[in-house]
Coordinates of C-alpha atoms in Angstrom, one line a residue:
Chain A
M115 CA -2.3 43.6 -30.4
D116 CA -0.6 47.2 -29.7
I117 CA -2.3 48.1 -26.3
A118 CA -1.1 51.8 -25.7
P119 CA -4.1 53.2 -28.6
L120 CA -6.9 51.0 -27.6
A121 CA -6.6 52.2 -24.1
H122 CA -6.2 55.9 -25.9
S123 CA -9.1 55.4 -28.2
L124 CA -11.3 53.6 -25.3
Q125 CA -10.2 56.2 -22.9
T126 CA -12.1 58.6 -25.7
G127 CA -15.2 56.9 -24.9
D128 CA -15.3 54.8 -28.4
R129 CA -17.7 51.7 -28.2
R130 CA -15.7 49.7 -30.7
S131 CA -12.6 50.2 -29.0
L132 CA -14.7 49.3 -25.2
A133 CA -16.0 46.1 -26.7
R134 CA -12.7 44.8 -28.2
A135 CA -11.3 45.6 -24.8
I136 CA -13.6 43.9 -23.4
T137 CA -13.3 40.9 -25.4
L138 CA -9.7 41.0 -24.7
V139 CA -10.3 40.8 -20.9
E140 CA -12.7 37.7 -21.5
S141 CA -10.3 35.8 -23.0
A142 CA -8.8 32.7 -21.6
R143 CA -5.4 32.6 -24.0
A144 CA -2.8 33.3 -21.4
D145 CA -1.2 35.8 -24.1
H146 CA -4.4 37.6 -23.9
R147 CA -4.4 37.8 -20.2
A148 CA -1.2 39.7 -19.9
Q149 CA -2.2 42.4 -22.6
A150 CA -5.9 42.6 -20.4
L151 CA -3.7 43.4 -17.3
E152 CA -1.4 45.8 -19.5
L153 CA -4.8 47.7 -20.6
L154 CA -6.0 47.7 -17.3
Q155 CA -3.1 49.2 -15.8
A156 CA -2.8 51.3 -18.7
V157 CA -6.6 52.9 -18.4
G158 CA -6.1 53.5 -14.4
N159 CA -9.2 53.5 -12.1
G160 CA -9.3 57.7 -12.1
K161 CA -12.7 57.8 -13.5
Q162 CA -16.0 56.5 -11.3
A163 CA -19.5 55.8 -12.7
L164 CA -22.4 54.9 -10.5
R165 CA -22.8 51.3 -10.5
I166 CA -26.2 50.0 -10.4
G167 CA -26.4 46.1 -9.7
L168 CA -30.4 44.8 -11.2
S169 CA -31.1 41.2 -10.1
G170 CA -34.5 39.9 -11.1
T171 CA -36.0 36.4 -12.1
P172 CA -36.9 35.7 -15.6
G173 CA -40.6 37.2 -16.2
V174 CA -40.6 40.1 -14.1
G175 CA -39.9 42.6 -17.0
K176 CA -36.3 42.9 -16.9
S177 CA -35.3 43.8 -20.4
T178 CA -38.3 46.1 -20.8
F179 CA -37.1 47.7 -17.7
I180 CA -33.8 48.4 -18.5
E181 CA -34.7 49.9 -21.8
S182 CA -37.2 52.4 -20.7
F183 CA -35.0 53.3 -17.9
G184 CA -31.8 53.4 -19.9
L185 CA -33.8 55.6 -22.6
L186 CA -34.5 58.3 -19.7
L187 CA -31.3 58.2 -18.6
T188 CA -29.5 58.8 -21.9
G189 CA -32.4 61.2 -22.6
Q190 CA -31.1 63.0 -19.8
G191 CA -27.8 63.1 -21.7
K192 CA -26.1 60.3 -19.7
R193 CA -23.8 57.6 -21.0
V194 CA -25.6 54.2 -20.1
A195 CA -23.5 51.0 -20.3
V196 CA -25.5 48.0 -19.7
L197 CA -23.7 44.5 -18.3
A198 CA -24.5 41.0 -17.5
V199 CA -23.8 38.5 -14.5
D200 CA -25.3 35.4 -15.9
P201 CA -22.8 32.4 -15.0
S202 CA -26.2 29.9 -15.8
S203 CA -25.6 31.3 -19.3
A204 CA -22.8 29.3 -19.9
R205 CA -24.9 26.1 -19.6
S206 CA -27.9 27.0 -21.7
G207 CA -25.4 28.5 -24.1
G208 CA -27.2 31.4 -24.5
S209 CA -27.0 35.0 -22.7
I210 CA -29.5 36.5 -20.5
L211 CA -29.1 40.3 -22.5
G212 CA -29.9 38.2 -25.6
D213 CA -29.2 39.6 -29.0
K214 CA -30.3 43.0 -28.0
T215 CA -33.2 42.7 -29.9
R216 CA -35.1 42.8 -26.4
M217 CA -33.6 46.5 -26.3
E218 CA -33.8 47.7 -29.5
R219 CA -34.0 51.5 -29.0
L220 CA -31.6 51.4 -26.4
S221 CA -28.9 49.6 -28.3
R222 CA -29.4 51.8 -31.0
D223 CA -28.6 54.8 -28.8
P224 CA -25.2 56.6 -29.5
L225 CA -24.9 57.0 -25.5
A226 CA -25.6 53.6 -24.5
F227 CA -23.4 50.4 -24.5
I228 CA -24.8 46.6 -24.0
R229 CA -22.6 43.9 -23.8
P230 CA -24.2 40.0 -23.7
S231 CA -22.6 38.2 -21.1
P232 CA -20.2 35.6 -22.6
S233 CA -20.2 31.8 -22.4
Q234 CA -18.1 31.4 -19.4
A235 CA -18.5 28.6 -17.0
Q236 CA -16.5 29.1 -13.5
M237 CA -17.9 31.4 -11.5
G238 CA -14.6 33.3 -10.3
G239 CA -14.1 33.7 -13.9
V240 CA -17.4 35.6 -14.5
A241 CA -16.6 37.8 -11.4
R242 CA -13.2 38.9 -12.8
R243 CA -14.5 39.3 -16.1
T244 CA -17.4 41.4 -14.9
R245 CA -15.2 43.8 -12.8
E246 CA -12.8 44.5 -15.4
A247 CA -15.6 45.2 -18.1
V248 CA -16.6 48.0 -15.2
A249 CA -13.1 49.3 -15.0
L250 CA -13.1 49.5 -18.9
C251 CA -16.5 51.1 -18.9
E252 CA -15.5 53.5 -16.3
A253 CA -12.1 54.3 -18.1
A254 CA -14.6 54.7 -21.1
G255 CA -16.6 57.6 -19.1
F256 CA -19.4 56.0 -19.2
D257 CA -21.9 57.7 -16.6
I258 CA -24.1 54.7 -15.2
I259 CA -23.1 51.5 -15.7
L260 CA -26.1 48.4 -14.8
I261 CA -25.2 45.0 -14.0
E262 CA -28.0 42.8 -14.5
T263 CA -28.2 39.6 -12.9
V264 CA -30.9 36.7 -12.8
G265 CA -30.1 36.2 -9.5
V266 CA -28.9 32.3 -9.3
G267 CA -26.6 30.9 -7.7
Q268 CA -23.7 33.1 -6.2
S269 CA -24.2 36.1 -9.0
E270 CA -25.7 38.5 -6.7
T271 CA -23.2 38.2 -4.4
V272 CA -20.7 39.2 -7.3
V273 CA -23.3 41.8 -8.1
A274 CA -23.3 43.6 -4.8
E275 CA -19.6 43.4 -4.4
L276 CA -19.2 45.3 -8.0
C277 CA -22.4 48.0 -7.3
D278 CA -22.7 50.8 -5.6
L279 CA -26.5 50.3 -5.9
F280 CA -28.6 47.5 -5.7
I281 CA -31.8 47.5 -7.3
L282 CA -34.5 44.1 -6.7
L283 CA -37.1 44.2 -9.4
L284 CA -40.2 42.3 -9.1
A285 CA -43.3 41.3 -10.7
P286 CA -46.7 41.9 -9.0
A287 CA -48.0 38.3 -6.9
G288 CA -51.4 37.8 -6.6
G289 CA -52.6 36.9 -2.9
D290 CA -50.7 34.4 -1.6
E291 CA -48.5 33.6 -4.5
L292 CA -45.4 33.0 -4.0
Q293 CA -42.9 35.5 -5.5
G294 CA -39.8 32.9 -5.5
V295 CA -37.6 35.3 -4.3
K296 CA -34.0 34.3 -3.8
R297 CA -32.8 33.7 0.1
G298 CA -30.5 36.4 0.7
I299 CA -31.3 38.8 -2.8
M300 CA -33.9 40.6 -0.4
E301 CA -31.3 41.3 2.3
M302 CA -29.1 42.8 -0.5
A303 CA -31.9 45.4 -2.1
D304 CA -31.0 49.2 -1.6
L305 CA -34.7 49.6 -3.9
I306 CA -37.2 47.0 -4.2
L307 CA -39.0 47.9 -7.4
V308 CA -42.5 46.3 -7.9
N309 CA -42.7 46.5 -11.9
K310 CA -45.8 46.1 -14.1
A311 CA -48.1 48.9 -12.0
D312 CA -49.9 48.9 -14.7
G313 CA -53.9 48.1 -16.2
D314 CA -55.0 45.2 -14.0
L315 CA -51.9 44.5 -12.6
K316 CA -51.8 48.0 -10.6
P317 CA -54.2 46.7 -7.1
A318 CA -51.8 43.5 -7.2
A319 CA -48.4 45.4 -7.7
L320 CA -49.6 47.8 -4.9
R321 CA -50.5 44.9 -2.6
T322 CA -46.8 42.9 -3.4
C323 CA -45.2 46.6 -2.8
A324 CA -46.7 46.9 0.7
D325 CA -45.9 43.1 1.1
Y326 CA -42.4 44.1 0.5
A327 CA -42.5 47.2 2.2
G328 CA -43.5 45.5 5.4
A329 CA -41.0 42.6 5.0
L330 CA -37.9 45.5 4.7
R331 CA -39.0 47.0 8.0
L332 CA -38.4 43.5 9.7
L333 CA -34.5 43.9 9.0
R334 CA -31.7 45.1 10.9
K335 CA -30.7 48.6 9.5
R336 CA -27.7 48.8 7.8
P337 CA -25.3 51.6 8.3
Q338 CA -25.3 52.6 4.9
D339 CA -29.3 53.2 5.0
P340 CA -30.6 56.8 5.3
P341 CA -33.9 56.6 7.1
G342 CA -36.6 55.1 5.3
Y343 CA -34.3 52.9 3.2
P344 CA -34.6 50.3 1.4
K345 CA -37.5 51.5 0.0
A346 CA -40.1 49.4 -1.8
M347 CA -42.2 51.1 -4.7
T348 CA -44.2 50.2 -7.9
V349 CA -43.1 51.1 -11.2
S350 CA -44.4 50.6 -15.3
A351 CA -41.5 50.1 -17.2
L352 CA -44.1 49.4 -20.2
E353 CA -45.5 52.9 -19.4
Q354 CA -42.7 54.9 -18.2
D355 CA -44.2 55.4 -14.8
G356 CA -42.5 56.1 -11.9
L357 CA -38.9 55.4 -13.1
E358 CA -38.0 59.0 -12.9
T359 CA -39.4 58.9 -8.9
A360 CA -36.8 55.8 -8.7
W361 CA -33.9 57.7 -10.5
A362 CA -34.9 60.3 -7.8
E363 CA -34.1 57.9 -5.2
M364 CA -31.5 56.3 -6.4
Q365 CA -29.4 59.4 -6.6
A366 CA -30.8 60.6 -3.1
L367 CA -29.1 57.4 -2.0
A368 CA -25.9 57.7 -3.6
D369 CA -25.8 61.4 -2.9
W370 CA -26.2 60.7 1.1
R371 CA -23.9 57.6 0.9
R372 CA -21.0 60.0 -1.0
A373 CA -21.8 62.6 1.8
Q374 CA -21.3 60.6 4.3
G375 CA -18.3 58.9 3.2
H376 CA -19.9 55.2 2.8
W377 CA -19.4 55.1 -1.1
A378 CA -15.8 55.4 -0.8
T379 CA -15.2 53.2 2.3
R380 CA -17.7 50.5 0.2
R381 CA -15.4 50.9 -2.7
G382 CA -12.5 50.6 -1.0
Q383 CA -13.9 47.6 1.1
Q384 CA -14.9 46.1 -2.3
A385 CA -11.4 45.8 -4.0
Q386 CA -10.4 44.6 -0.8
H387 CA -12.8 41.6 -1.3
W388 CA -11.6 40.9 -4.4
F389 CA -8.3 41.0 -3.6
T390 CA -9.1 38.6 -0.9
E391 CA -10.9 36.3 -3.2
E392 CA -8.3 36.7 -5.7
L393 CA -5.9 35.0 -3.8
R394 CA -7.8 32.3 -2.0
R395 CA -8.5 31.6 -5.4
G396 CA -5.4 31.2 -6.4
L397 CA -4.2 29.2 -3.3
L398 CA -7.3 26.8 -3.5
A399 CA -6.7 26.2 -7.7
V400 CA -4.4 23.4 -6.4
L401 CA -7.1 21.6 -5.4
E402 CA -8.8 21.5 -9.2
V403 CA -6.1 20.0 -10.7
E404 CA -5.7 16.2 -10.7
P405 CA -4.8 13.8 -9.4
T406 CA -5.8 16.4 -6.3
R407 CA -9.3 16.7 -7.7
G408 CA -10.1 13.3 -7.9
I409 CA -8.6 12.4 -4.3
V410 CA -11.0 15.6 -3.0
A411 CA -14.2 13.7 -4.6
A412 CA -13.6 10.4 -3.4
E413 CA -12.9 11.7 0.5
G414 CA -15.6 13.9 0.3
Q415 CA -17.8 10.9 -0.6
A416 CA -16.2 9.1 2.1
V417 CA -17.5 11.7 4.7
A418 CA -20.5 12.1 3.4
E419 CA -21.5 8.6 3.7
G420 CA -20.1 8.9 6.6
R421 CA -16.9 6.6 6.2
S422 CA -14.8 8.8 7.3
T423 CA -14.7 12.2 9.4
P424 CA -14.5 15.6 7.7
E425 CA -11.0 16.3 10.2
A426 CA -9.6 12.9 8.9
A427 CA -10.4 13.4 5.5
A428 CA -8.7 16.7 5.5
R429 CA -5.6 15.6 6.9
Q430 CA -5.3 13.2 4.8
V431 CA -5.9 15.4 1.4
L432 CA -3.6 18.2 3.1
A433 CA -0.7 16.1 4.1
L434 CA -0.7 14.3 0.6
L435 CA -0.4 18.3 -0.8
H436 CA 2.5 18.6 1.4
R437 CA 4.4 16.2 0.4
A438 CA 4.1 16.9 -3.0
Chain B
M246 CA -4.7 10.0 29.1
D247 CA -5.8 6.9 28.6
I248 CA -8.7 7.2 25.6
A249 CA -10.5 3.9 25.8
P250 CA -12.0 4.3 29.3
L251 CA -13.1 7.8 28.8
A252 CA -14.6 6.7 25.2
H253 CA -16.4 3.8 27.3
S254 CA -17.7 5.4 30.3
L255 CA -19.0 8.4 27.5
Q256 CA -20.9 6.1 25.6
T257 CA -22.5 4.7 29.2
G258 CA -24.0 8.6 28.9
D259 CA -22.0 9.5 32.2
R260 CA -22.3 13.2 32.3
R261 CA -19.1 14.2 33.9
S262 CA -16.9 11.9 31.1
L263 CA -19.1 14.1 28.5
A264 CA -17.8 17.2 30.2
R265 CA -14.2 15.9 30.4
A266 CA -14.2 14.5 26.5
I267 CA -15.5 18.1 25.8
T268 CA -13.0 19.8 27.1
L269 CA -10.1 17.8 25.5
V270 CA -11.7 18.4 21.7
E271 CA -11.5 22.3 23.0
S272 CA -8.0 22.5 23.5
A273 CA -5.6 24.0 21.6
R274 CA -2.6 21.5 22.6
A275 CA -1.1 19.3 19.9
D276 CA -0.9 16.2 22.2
H277 CA -4.5 17.2 23.5
R278 CA -5.5 17.3 19.9
A279 CA -4.3 13.8 18.8
Q280 CA -6.0 12.6 21.9
A281 CA -9.3 14.2 20.8
L282 CA -9.2 12.4 17.7
E283 CA -8.3 9.5 18.8
L284 CA -11.3 9.7 21.1
L285 CA -13.6 10.9 18.2
Q286 CA -12.4 7.8 16.3
A287 CA -13.3 5.9 19.2
V288 CA -16.6 6.8 19.9
G289 CA -17.8 6.5 16.2
N290 CA -21.0 8.2 14.8
G291 CA -23.5 5.3 15.1
K292 CA -26.1 7.3 17.0
Q293 CA -28.1 10.2 16.0
A294 CA -29.4 13.0 18.1
L295 CA -32.0 15.7 17.0
R296 CA -30.1 18.7 16.3
I297 CA -31.9 21.8 17.1
G298 CA -30.6 25.1 16.0
L299 CA -31.7 28.1 18.2
S300 CA -31.0 31.7 17.2
G301 CA -31.9 34.7 19.3
T302 CA -30.7 38.0 19.7
P303 CA -30.3 39.0 23.4
G304 CA -33.8 40.0 25.2
V305 CA -36.0 37.7 23.5
G306 CA -35.7 35.4 26.3
K307 CA -33.5 32.6 25.2
S308 CA -32.6 31.3 28.5
T309 CA -35.9 30.8 29.8
F310 CA -36.7 29.2 26.8
I311 CA -34.3 26.7 27.0
E312 CA -35.0 26.5 30.3
S313 CA -39.1 25.8 29.8
F314 CA -38.7 23.7 26.6
G315 CA -35.6 21.7 27.9
L316 CA -37.9 20.4 31.0
L317 CA -40.6 20.2 29.1
L318 CA -38.5 17.1 26.9
T319 CA -36.4 15.8 30.2
G320 CA -40.7 15.6 31.5
Q321 CA -40.9 13.2 28.4
G322 CA -37.7 11.1 29.5
K323 CA -35.7 12.4 26.7
R324 CA -31.9 13.3 27.4
V325 CA -31.1 16.6 26.2
A326 CA -27.7 18.6 25.8
V327 CA -27.4 22.1 25.5
L328 CA -24.0 23.7 23.8
A329 CA -23.3 27.1 22.7
V330 CA -21.7 28.5 19.5
D331 CA -20.5 31.8 20.4
P332 CA -17.5 33.3 19.0
S333 CA -18.7 37.0 20.4
S334 CA -18.0 35.6 23.7
A335 CA -14.0 35.2 23.5
R336 CA -14.2 39.1 22.9
S337 CA -15.9 39.5 26.1
G338 CA -14.8 36.9 27.8
G339 CA -17.9 36.0 28.9
S340 CA -20.1 33.1 27.9
I341 CA -23.7 33.0 26.7
L342 CA -24.7 30.3 28.7
G343 CA -23.2 32.2 31.8
D344 CA -22.9 29.8 34.8
K345 CA -25.8 28.0 34.4
T346 CA -27.5 30.2 37.2
R347 CA -29.9 31.5 34.3
M348 CA -31.2 27.9 33.4
E349 CA -30.9 26.5 37.2
R350 CA -33.8 23.7 37.1
L351 CA -32.8 22.4 34.1
S352 CA -29.1 22.3 34.9
R353 CA -30.2 19.9 37.9
D354 CA -31.9 17.6 35.6
P355 CA -30.1 14.4 35.3
L356 CA -31.3 13.8 31.9
A357 CA -29.9 17.0 31.0
F358 CA -26.5 18.6 30.2
I359 CA -25.5 21.9 29.8
R360 CA -22.2 23.1 28.3
P361 CA -21.3 27.0 28.0
S362 CA -19.0 28.2 25.3
P363 CA -15.3 28.1 25.7
S364 CA -13.4 31.3 25.2
Q365 CA -11.7 30.7 21.8
A366 CA -11.5 33.5 19.2
Q367 CA -11.5 32.1 15.7
M368 CA -14.1 31.2 14.4
G369 CA -12.8 27.7 12.2
G370 CA -11.9 27.0 15.7
V371 CA -15.0 27.5 17.1
A372 CA -17.1 25.4 14.3
R373 CA -14.8 22.4 14.6
R374 CA -15.3 22.6 18.5
T375 CA -19.1 22.4 18.3
R376 CA -18.9 19.9 15.5
E377 CA -17.1 17.8 18.1
A378 CA -19.1 18.5 21.0
V379 CA -22.1 17.6 18.9
A380 CA -20.7 14.5 18.1
L381 CA -19.5 13.7 21.4
C382 CA -23.2 14.6 23.1
E383 CA -24.2 11.9 19.7
A384 CA -22.3 9.3 21.3
A385 CA -22.8 10.2 24.7
G386 CA -26.4 8.9 23.8
F387 CA -28.7 12.2 24.0
D388 CA -31.5 12.4 21.8
I389 CA -32.0 16.4 21.5
I390 CA -29.2 18.5 21.5
L391 CA -30.3 22.1 21.6
I392 CA -27.3 24.7 19.9
E393 CA -27.6 28.2 21.2
T394 CA -26.5 31.1 18.8
V395 CA -26.4 35.0 19.9
G396 CA -26.6 35.1 15.9
V397 CA -23.7 37.7 15.4
G398 CA -21.1 37.4 12.6
Q399 CA -21.1 33.8 11.0
S400 CA -22.2 31.9 14.1
E401 CA -25.9 31.0 12.3
T402 CA -24.1 29.6 9.3
V403 CA -21.8 27.5 11.7
V404 CA -25.2 26.3 13.8
A405 CA -27.0 25.8 10.1
E406 CA -24.3 23.0 9.0
L407 CA -24.4 21.6 12.0
C408 CA -28.9 20.8 12.8
D409 CA -31.4 19.1 11.7
L410 CA -33.5 22.0 12.8
F411 CA -33.0 25.8 12.5
I412 CA -35.4 27.5 15.0
L413 CA -35.5 31.7 15.6
L414 CA -37.0 33.2 18.4
L415 CA -37.9 36.4 18.4
A416 CA -39.7 39.2 21.0
P417 CA -42.9 41.0 19.7
A418 CA -42.5 44.3 18.8
G419 CA -44.8 47.9 18.7
G420 CA -46.3 48.6 15.5
D421 CA -43.3 49.5 13.2
E422 CA -40.5 48.7 16.0
L423 CA -37.3 46.8 13.9
Q424 CA -36.8 43.7 15.2
G425 CA -33.5 43.6 14.1
V426 CA -33.3 40.6 12.8
K427 CA -29.7 39.7 11.3
R428 CA -29.6 39.9 7.8
G429 CA -30.3 36.1 6.1
I430 CA -31.2 34.5 9.4
M431 CA -34.7 34.5 8.8
E432 CA -33.9 32.6 5.7
M433 CA -32.3 29.9 7.4
A434 CA -35.3 29.4 10.0
D435 CA -37.1 26.2 10.1
L436 CA -39.4 27.5 12.4
I437 CA -40.1 31.5 13.7
L438 CA -41.3 31.5 17.3
V439 CA -42.3 34.9 18.8
N440 CA -41.7 34.6 22.4
K441 CA -43.3 36.4 26.0
A442 CA -46.8 36.0 24.1
D443 CA -47.9 36.4 27.2
G444 CA -49.6 39.2 29.5
D445 CA -49.5 43.0 28.2
L446 CA -47.5 41.6 25.4
K447 CA -50.0 38.9 23.6
P448 CA -51.5 41.2 21.1
A449 CA -48.2 42.7 20.4
A450 CA -46.8 39.0 19.8
L451 CA -49.3 38.3 17.5
R452 CA -49.3 41.3 15.3
T453 CA -45.6 40.3 15.3
C454 CA -45.9 36.7 14.4
A455 CA -48.6 38.0 11.7
D456 CA -45.8 39.8 10.0
Y457 CA -43.3 37.4 10.4
A458 CA -45.6 34.6 8.4
G459 CA -46.3 37.3 5.8
A460 CA -42.5 37.9 5.0
L461 CA -41.9 34.1 5.3
R462 CA -44.7 33.7 2.6
L463 CA -42.4 36.0 0.3
L464 CA -39.5 33.7 0.2
R465 CA -38.8 30.9 -2.6
K466 CA -39.8 27.3 -0.9
R467 CA -37.2 24.9 -0.3
P468 CA -36.8 21.0 -1.2
Q469 CA -36.6 20.3 2.7
D470 CA -40.0 22.3 3.3
P471 CA -43.1 20.1 3.5
P472 CA -46.5 22.3 2.3
G473 CA -47.1 25.1 5.3
Y474 CA -43.2 25.7 6.2
P475 CA -41.1 27.4 7.3
K476 CA -43.9 28.3 10.0
A477 CA -44.6 31.2 12.6
M478 CA -46.0 30.3 16.3
T479 CA -46.0 32.3 19.5
V480 CA -45.5 30.6 22.7
S481 CA -44.4 32.0 26.5
A482 CA -41.8 30.4 27.6
L483 CA -42.4 31.7 31.1
E484 CA -45.7 30.1 31.4
Q485 CA -44.7 27.5 29.4
D486 CA -47.7 27.9 26.8
G487 CA -46.9 26.9 23.3
L488 CA -44.3 25.0 23.5
E489 CA -45.6 21.6 23.7
T490 CA -47.2 22.8 20.0
A491 CA -43.4 23.8 18.8
W492 CA -42.7 20.8 19.9
A493 CA -45.2 18.5 17.7
E494 CA -44.0 21.2 14.7
M495 CA -40.8 19.9 15.2
Q496 CA -41.1 16.3 15.6
A497 CA -43.8 16.5 12.5
L498 CA -40.5 18.7 10.7
A499 CA -38.0 16.3 11.6
D500 CA -40.4 13.3 10.5
W501 CA -41.2 14.1 7.5
R502 CA -37.6 15.1 6.4
R503 CA -36.7 11.7 7.3
A504 CA -39.4 9.8 5.4
Q505 CA -38.4 11.6 2.3
G506 CA -34.9 11.2 2.9
H507 CA -33.9 14.7 3.4
W508 CA -32.5 14.3 6.5
A509 CA -30.2 11.8 5.1
T510 CA -29.2 14.1 2.5
R511 CA -28.5 17.2 4.3
R512 CA -26.4 15.2 7.1
G513 CA -23.9 14.2 4.0
Q514 CA -23.9 17.4 3.0
Q515 CA -23.6 19.0 5.9
A516 CA -20.2 16.5 6.3
Q517 CA -18.9 17.1 3.0
H518 CA -19.0 21.2 3.8
W519 CA -17.2 20.7 7.2
F520 CA -14.9 18.6 4.7
T521 CA -14.0 21.1 2.8
E522 CA -14.2 24.0 5.3
E523 CA -11.3 21.9 6.9
L524 CA -9.5 21.6 3.6
R525 CA -9.8 25.2 2.5
R526 CA -8.9 26.2 5.9
G527 CA -5.8 23.9 5.9
L528 CA -4.5 25.8 2.5
L529 CA -5.2 29.1 3.6
A530 CA -3.5 28.4 7.2
V531 CA -0.4 30.1 5.3
L532 CA -1.8 33.5 4.8
E533 CA -2.1 33.5 8.3
V534 CA 1.3 33.2 9.2
E535 CA 4.4 36.0 9.0
P536 CA 5.7 37.7 6.9
T537 CA 3.0 36.6 4.4
R538 CA 0.0 37.9 7.2
G539 CA 2.0 41.2 7.1
I540 CA 2.2 41.5 3.3
V541 CA -1.3 40.5 2.8
A542 CA -2.1 43.2 4.9
A543 CA 0.1 45.5 3.3
E544 CA -0.9 44.8 0.1
G545 CA -4.9 44.8 1.2
Q546 CA -4.5 48.4 2.2
A547 CA -2.9 49.6 -1.1
V548 CA -5.9 47.7 -3.0
A549 CA -8.3 49.5 -0.6
E550 CA -6.8 53.1 -1.4
G551 CA -6.7 52.0 -4.9
R552 CA -2.9 52.1 -5.1
S553 CA -3.0 48.7 -6.7
T554 CA -5.6 46.3 -8.2
P555 CA -7.2 43.2 -6.5
E556 CA -5.4 41.2 -9.4
A557 CA -2.0 43.0 -9.7
A558 CA -1.8 42.6 -5.3
A559 CA -3.4 38.9 -5.5
R560 CA -0.7 37.9 -8.1
Q561 CA 2.4 39.4 -6.5
V562 CA 1.1 37.9 -2.9
L563 CA 0.7 34.3 -4.9
A564 CA 4.4 34.8 -6.5
L565 CA 6.1 35.2 -2.9
L566 CA 4.1 32.2 -1.6
H567 CA 5.3 30.0 -4.9
R568 CA 8.9 30.8 -4.4
A569 CA 8.9 30.4 -0.6

């Protein structure tokens, strides 16, 4: 494959080229990998989109939200890309964005680009693939990148280290009903949106919103938050209600962070985070190769059963590796 | 040093031997390290204490709580050890347990053993030292080990991976006042105790308790929790009020987990966690040695400033290491 023309047509904003480029960075083949690095080098990192992470468990109406919110943005002339971080889809063989039929109108919008998550099992791989897809979308001139996650496993951490704003989407809960918010996700949220604030569910949505607003107040303030943030709000993706207000909040928060220098600082920290992650991953890869992998598993079992101590077992494996 | 007599006297419960043994595991000297491993091997892991992690920011009355709660336990004939995990003390040069004067009565109690945190900067070192001190306290026949942390940095994670129960101690907050609970700590708590529920502060303590009870209900249920847990309660360490109820809750929770098999499972998982941590730490240690350390810092800076990408920088460092 000739990389220079692909890089060029991608930078003009051509969606087919963007799709081909993402397929390239997703490939595990060594020759594809080399081409992918060449491509990323060629397109550079001169353009920045607003990266919005969106987390929500199944049933909160995430697809409807992305459809409505995405159309609101494209209606304002913004170019919107939607990516998914979903390591679990590799297990089920499916993709949380499905075949795009769940976002029919947005997927037909010429200003939008929707990319389902690939079938790829390894979390490190998912992180790198998403990070590179984000870079390609920015190079293609998209204004806003929505990065969707179902918030299982470590995917929310990946998204938090990739995005400028993190949105948690919730459904109304009745009374003492548990929302099942994954421990740790609430802490990352810049904005909590309680969806389905329409019809019969509206009172429950308002109550749920008040509960979360209360819970947010119990958390320590972060330096990257202006007074009053993180916020909880109600929206109805179905009735397109509250979405403009939510978008105004996101813009206000992003503008504040840009003005205060938090934006640039955070982007730099995120890049350093991924550098460190890649480095660690490269060094620890030796543990995934046989015979070490089997030895680590056996020693781990011995430790779990109390037949060995963590220190003694680790010493043994390290000694084996240093002899090799 | 002759290890066998030390191991023997420690196992009889002698507090001076325990103190000497902990000093040995805290030492960074290579010969001491070898003796420490020999000692840990000699005492084995046949006895188990109830390990209670206790987190709370300065000002919540942690010392008073430990004093009152510890005396309640020794009053029931239990042997109680108090350890501290405090990586920050290395910077300030002090110890959160101070010179024991803050727990005057407990420190004079023959059934109690109080060990201030050592001046040691490195988190991995703090974790290992605390883990080994816990093992020594168990070998010395203590029934309950209180592991105290101020909940800064990663110390709460260390404590969560060391203890059977995790208690978060809070102070009453007035109205909308922020408690400054470190993001992530609330999620680890098995029991939230709002202290200072006495005198003028009692109404505020009750309100704070209700707020946290509400926030706990919004979190996903963990398999290791029986119905109704995690709980929030008020106590007054000063007036020794509510401590017996809190202790009854801790025992009920511990008993349930033992009966359900969660206790043993968790201990096995914790041991495996520390094995993996030691292994990773051993492999990543190469990054802390010059000239690699300097190269990693320079590449990280280049990545943060956008002059290099995370992937390219990581590849470069890894290539250098593989050539070496």
